[in-house]
Coordinates of C-alpha atoms in Angstrom, one line a residue:
X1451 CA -14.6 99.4 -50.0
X1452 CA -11.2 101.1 -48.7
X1453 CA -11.6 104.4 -47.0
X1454 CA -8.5 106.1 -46.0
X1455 CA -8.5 109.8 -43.9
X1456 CA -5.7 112.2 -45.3
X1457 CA -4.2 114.6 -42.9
X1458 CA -2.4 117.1 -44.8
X1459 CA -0.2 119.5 -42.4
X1460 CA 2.9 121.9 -44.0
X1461 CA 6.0 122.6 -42.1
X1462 CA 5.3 126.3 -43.1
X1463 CA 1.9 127.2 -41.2
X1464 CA 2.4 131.0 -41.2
X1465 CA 0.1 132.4 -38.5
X1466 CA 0.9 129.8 -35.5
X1467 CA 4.2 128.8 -36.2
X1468 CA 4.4 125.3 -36.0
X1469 CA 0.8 124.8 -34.8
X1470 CA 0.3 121.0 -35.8
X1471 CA 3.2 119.8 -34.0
X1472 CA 3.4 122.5 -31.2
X1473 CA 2.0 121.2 -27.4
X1474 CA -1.8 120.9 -27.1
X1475 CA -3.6 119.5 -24.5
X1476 CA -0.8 117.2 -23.4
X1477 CA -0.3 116.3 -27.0
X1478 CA 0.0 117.6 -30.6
X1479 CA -2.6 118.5 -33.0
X1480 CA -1.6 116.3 -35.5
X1481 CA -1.1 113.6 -32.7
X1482 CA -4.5 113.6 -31.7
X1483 CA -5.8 114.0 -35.1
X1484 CA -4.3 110.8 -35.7
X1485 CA -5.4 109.1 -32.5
X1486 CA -9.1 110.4 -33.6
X1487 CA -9.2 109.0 -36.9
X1488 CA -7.5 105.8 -35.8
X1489 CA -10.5 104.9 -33.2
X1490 CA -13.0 104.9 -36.5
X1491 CA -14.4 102.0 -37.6
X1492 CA -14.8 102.6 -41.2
X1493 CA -11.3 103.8 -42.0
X1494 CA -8.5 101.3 -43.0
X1495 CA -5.9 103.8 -42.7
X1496 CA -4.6 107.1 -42.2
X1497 CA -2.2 109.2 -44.0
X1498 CA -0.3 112.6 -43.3
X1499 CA 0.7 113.6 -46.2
X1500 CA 3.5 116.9 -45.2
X1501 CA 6.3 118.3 -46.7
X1502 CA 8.4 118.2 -42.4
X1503 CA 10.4 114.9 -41.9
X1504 CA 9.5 115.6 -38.5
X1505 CA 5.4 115.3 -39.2
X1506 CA 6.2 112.4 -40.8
X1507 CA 8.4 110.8 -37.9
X1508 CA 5.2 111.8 -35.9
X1509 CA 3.0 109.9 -38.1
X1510 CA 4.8 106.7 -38.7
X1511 CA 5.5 106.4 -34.3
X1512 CA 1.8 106.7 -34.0
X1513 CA 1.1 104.1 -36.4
X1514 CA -0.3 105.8 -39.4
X1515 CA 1.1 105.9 -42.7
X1516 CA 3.7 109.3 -43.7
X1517 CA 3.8 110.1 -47.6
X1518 CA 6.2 112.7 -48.1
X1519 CA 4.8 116.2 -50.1
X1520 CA 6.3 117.5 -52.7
X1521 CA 7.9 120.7 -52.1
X1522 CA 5.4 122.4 -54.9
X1523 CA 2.2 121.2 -53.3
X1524 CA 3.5 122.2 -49.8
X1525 CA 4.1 125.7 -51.1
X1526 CA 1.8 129.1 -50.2
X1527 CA 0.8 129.7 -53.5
X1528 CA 0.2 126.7 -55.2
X1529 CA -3.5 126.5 -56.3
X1530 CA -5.9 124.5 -54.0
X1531 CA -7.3 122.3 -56.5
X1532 CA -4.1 121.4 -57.7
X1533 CA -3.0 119.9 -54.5
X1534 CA -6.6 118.1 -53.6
X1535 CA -5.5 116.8 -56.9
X1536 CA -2.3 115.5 -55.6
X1537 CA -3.4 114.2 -52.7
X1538 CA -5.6 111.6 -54.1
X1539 CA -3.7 110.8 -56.9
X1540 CA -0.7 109.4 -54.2
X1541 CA -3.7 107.7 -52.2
X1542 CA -4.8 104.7 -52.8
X1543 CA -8.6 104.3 -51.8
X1544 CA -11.9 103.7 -52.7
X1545 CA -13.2 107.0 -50.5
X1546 CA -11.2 109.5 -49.3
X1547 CA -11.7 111.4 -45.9
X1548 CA -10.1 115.0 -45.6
X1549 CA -9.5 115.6 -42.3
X1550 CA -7.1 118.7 -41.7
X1551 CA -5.8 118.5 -38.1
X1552 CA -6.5 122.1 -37.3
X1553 CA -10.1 120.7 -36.1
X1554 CA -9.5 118.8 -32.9
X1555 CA -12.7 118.9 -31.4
X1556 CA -14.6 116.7 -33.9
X1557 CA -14.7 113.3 -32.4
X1558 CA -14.2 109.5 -33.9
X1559 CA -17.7 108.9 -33.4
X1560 CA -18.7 111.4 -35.5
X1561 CA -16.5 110.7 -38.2
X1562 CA -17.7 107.5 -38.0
X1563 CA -21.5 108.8 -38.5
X1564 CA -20.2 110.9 -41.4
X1565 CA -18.9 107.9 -43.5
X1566 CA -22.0 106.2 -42.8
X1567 CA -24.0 108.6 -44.1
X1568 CA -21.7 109.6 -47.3
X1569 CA -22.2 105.4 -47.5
X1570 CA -26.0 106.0 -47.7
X1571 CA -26.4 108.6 -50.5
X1572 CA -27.8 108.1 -53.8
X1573 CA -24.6 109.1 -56.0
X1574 CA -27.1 110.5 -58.4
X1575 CA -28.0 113.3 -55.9
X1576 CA -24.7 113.8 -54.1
X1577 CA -21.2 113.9 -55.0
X1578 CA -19.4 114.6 -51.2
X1579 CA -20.2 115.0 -48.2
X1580 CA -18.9 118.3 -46.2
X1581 CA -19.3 119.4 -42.5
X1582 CA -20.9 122.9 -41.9
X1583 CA -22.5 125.3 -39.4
X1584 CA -24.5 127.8 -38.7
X1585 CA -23.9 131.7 -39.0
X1586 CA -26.1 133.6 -36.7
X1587 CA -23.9 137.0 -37.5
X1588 CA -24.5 140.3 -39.1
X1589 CA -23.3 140.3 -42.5
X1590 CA -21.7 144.0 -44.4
X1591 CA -20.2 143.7 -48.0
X1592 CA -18.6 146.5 -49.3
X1593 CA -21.2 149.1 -48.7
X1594 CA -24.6 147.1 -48.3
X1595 CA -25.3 144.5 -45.8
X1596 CA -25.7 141.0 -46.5
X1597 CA -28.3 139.3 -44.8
X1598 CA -30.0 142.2 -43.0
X1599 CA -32.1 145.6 -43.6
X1600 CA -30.6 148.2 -41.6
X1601 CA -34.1 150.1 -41.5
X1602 CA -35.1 147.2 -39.4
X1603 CA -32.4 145.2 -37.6
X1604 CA -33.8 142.0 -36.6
X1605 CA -32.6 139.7 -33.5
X1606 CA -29.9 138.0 -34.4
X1607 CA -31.9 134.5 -33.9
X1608 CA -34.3 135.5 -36.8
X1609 CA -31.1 136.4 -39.2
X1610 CA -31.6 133.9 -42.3
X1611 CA -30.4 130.6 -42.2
X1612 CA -26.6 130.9 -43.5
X1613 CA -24.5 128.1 -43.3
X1614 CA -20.4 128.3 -43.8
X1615 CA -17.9 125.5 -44.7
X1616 CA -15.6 125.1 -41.4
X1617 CA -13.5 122.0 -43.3
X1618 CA -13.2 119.8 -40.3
X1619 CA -14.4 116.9 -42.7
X1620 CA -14.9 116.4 -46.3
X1621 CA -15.5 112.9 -47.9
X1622 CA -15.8 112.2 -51.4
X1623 CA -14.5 109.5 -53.7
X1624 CA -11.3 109.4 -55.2
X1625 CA -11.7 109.0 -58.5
X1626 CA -14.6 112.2 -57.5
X1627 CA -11.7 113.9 -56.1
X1628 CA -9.4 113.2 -58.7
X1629 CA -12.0 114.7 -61.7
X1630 CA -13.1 117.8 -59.4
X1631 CA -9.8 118.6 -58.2
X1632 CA -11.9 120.3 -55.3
X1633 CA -13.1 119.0 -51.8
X1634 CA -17.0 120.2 -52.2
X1635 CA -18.5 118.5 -55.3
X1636 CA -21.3 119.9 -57.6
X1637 CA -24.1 118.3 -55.4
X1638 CA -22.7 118.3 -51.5
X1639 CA -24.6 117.1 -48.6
X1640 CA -23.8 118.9 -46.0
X1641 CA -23.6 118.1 -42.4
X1642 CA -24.0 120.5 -40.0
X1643 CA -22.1 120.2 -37.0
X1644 CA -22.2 122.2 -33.5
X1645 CA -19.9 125.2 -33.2
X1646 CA -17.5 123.3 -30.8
X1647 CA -17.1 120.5 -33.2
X1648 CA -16.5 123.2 -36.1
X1649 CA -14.2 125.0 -34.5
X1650 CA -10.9 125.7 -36.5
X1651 CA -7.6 127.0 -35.5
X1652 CA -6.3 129.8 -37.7
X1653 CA -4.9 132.2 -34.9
X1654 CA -2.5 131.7 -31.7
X1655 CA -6.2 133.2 -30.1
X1656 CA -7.9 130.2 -31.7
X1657 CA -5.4 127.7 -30.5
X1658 CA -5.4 128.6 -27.2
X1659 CA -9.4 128.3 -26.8
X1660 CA -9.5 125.5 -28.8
X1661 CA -6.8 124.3 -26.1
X1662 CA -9.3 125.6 -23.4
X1663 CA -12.2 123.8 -25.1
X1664 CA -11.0 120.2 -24.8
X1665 CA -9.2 120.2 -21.7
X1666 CA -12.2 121.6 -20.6
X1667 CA -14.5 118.6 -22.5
X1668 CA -11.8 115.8 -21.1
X1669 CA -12.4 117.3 -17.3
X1670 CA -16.7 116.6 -17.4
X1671 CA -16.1 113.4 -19.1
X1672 CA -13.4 112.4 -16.2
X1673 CA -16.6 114.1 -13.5
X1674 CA -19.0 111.8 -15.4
X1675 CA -17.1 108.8 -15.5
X1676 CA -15.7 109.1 -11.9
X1677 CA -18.0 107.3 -8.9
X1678 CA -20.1 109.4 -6.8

């Protein structure tokens, strides 16, 4: 069984210029996606799969494998399912693990549990496996809320159990991934992860928290190590 983690990154991110390869906690995001994947157990090897010759120099000094991205797929309005399409057709694997590097606070070992458990399902009941999380928020929708009465606003612990796709993992087979063209099959498990774990960077706001939250997680691991 050959499981290789894609990392797909674009040269043209347009809300964080440069976010994958910009400084981030002493490193890149794409570096320490890379470093993250690389300490799982399960996964032969890992690809970035970009459209910058300077990802890809990135990639192949830190030991994974570059494939270089077709200017279509790397565009801003090429269809989604076309490039999840693309992406395993020029990857050669039994399983595929998408793994964008705009997560960085999911960790190895739970990449590690995640491919264990996609391992474990009954293919007749699930098709992929994709990380979620809760949403404890108050929902509006054009004129009408979503998931609340307004007569009789409840806490927001008691709001119904919603759960949203955050994309910091998504695990199918190929040929799976190939057919659907999509990330999420027909029948996902999903795996719900904390909020830090989920966390995904879309805005300079979000990078710089997401910044805050791992020096932050590297500083009590260093007071936890360290002798008393």
């Amino acid at each position: 069984m050959i499981i290789k983690a894609i990392v797909p990154v674009r040269a043209g991110s347009q809300r964080v210029k440069n976010k994958n390869i910009k400084p981030f906690a002493g490193s890149s995001l794409l570096e320490l996606k890379i470093r993250e994947l690389q300490a799982c157990a399960h996964i032969s090897e890992v690809v970035v799969n970009s459209d910058s010759d300077e990802m890809l120099e990135l990639a192949a000094n830190c030991g994974a494998r570059p494939e270089k991205r077709d200017p279509y797929f790397a565009s801003a309005t090429v269809p989604m399912n076309e490039v999840y399409e693309y992406l395993a057709k020029t990857t050669d694997a039994d399983v595929i693990v998408h793994a964008p590097a705009t997560s960085p606070l999911i960790t190895s070992a739970t990449f590690d549990e995640l491919i264990t458990q996609f391992l474990g399902l009954d293919p007749a009941e699930y098709d992929s496996l994709n990380t979620v999380h809760d949403v404890k928020e108050f929902l509006w929708l054009g004129n009408a809320p979503l998931n609340f009465g307004i007569e009789a606003i409840p806490h927001s612990q008691d709001l119904p159990d919603v759960l949203a796709f955050n994309w910091a993992a998504g695990i199918m087979h190929r040929e799976n991934l190939i057919r659907r063209k999509a990330i999420v099959g027909l029948k996902p498990y999903l795996h719900k992860l904390s909020h830090e774990e989920a966390f995904d960077i879309d805005t300079p706001e979000q990078f710089e928290f997401a910044e805050y939250l791992l020096r932050k997680r590297k500083m009590d691991q260093e007071t936890t190590l360290s002798p008393q």
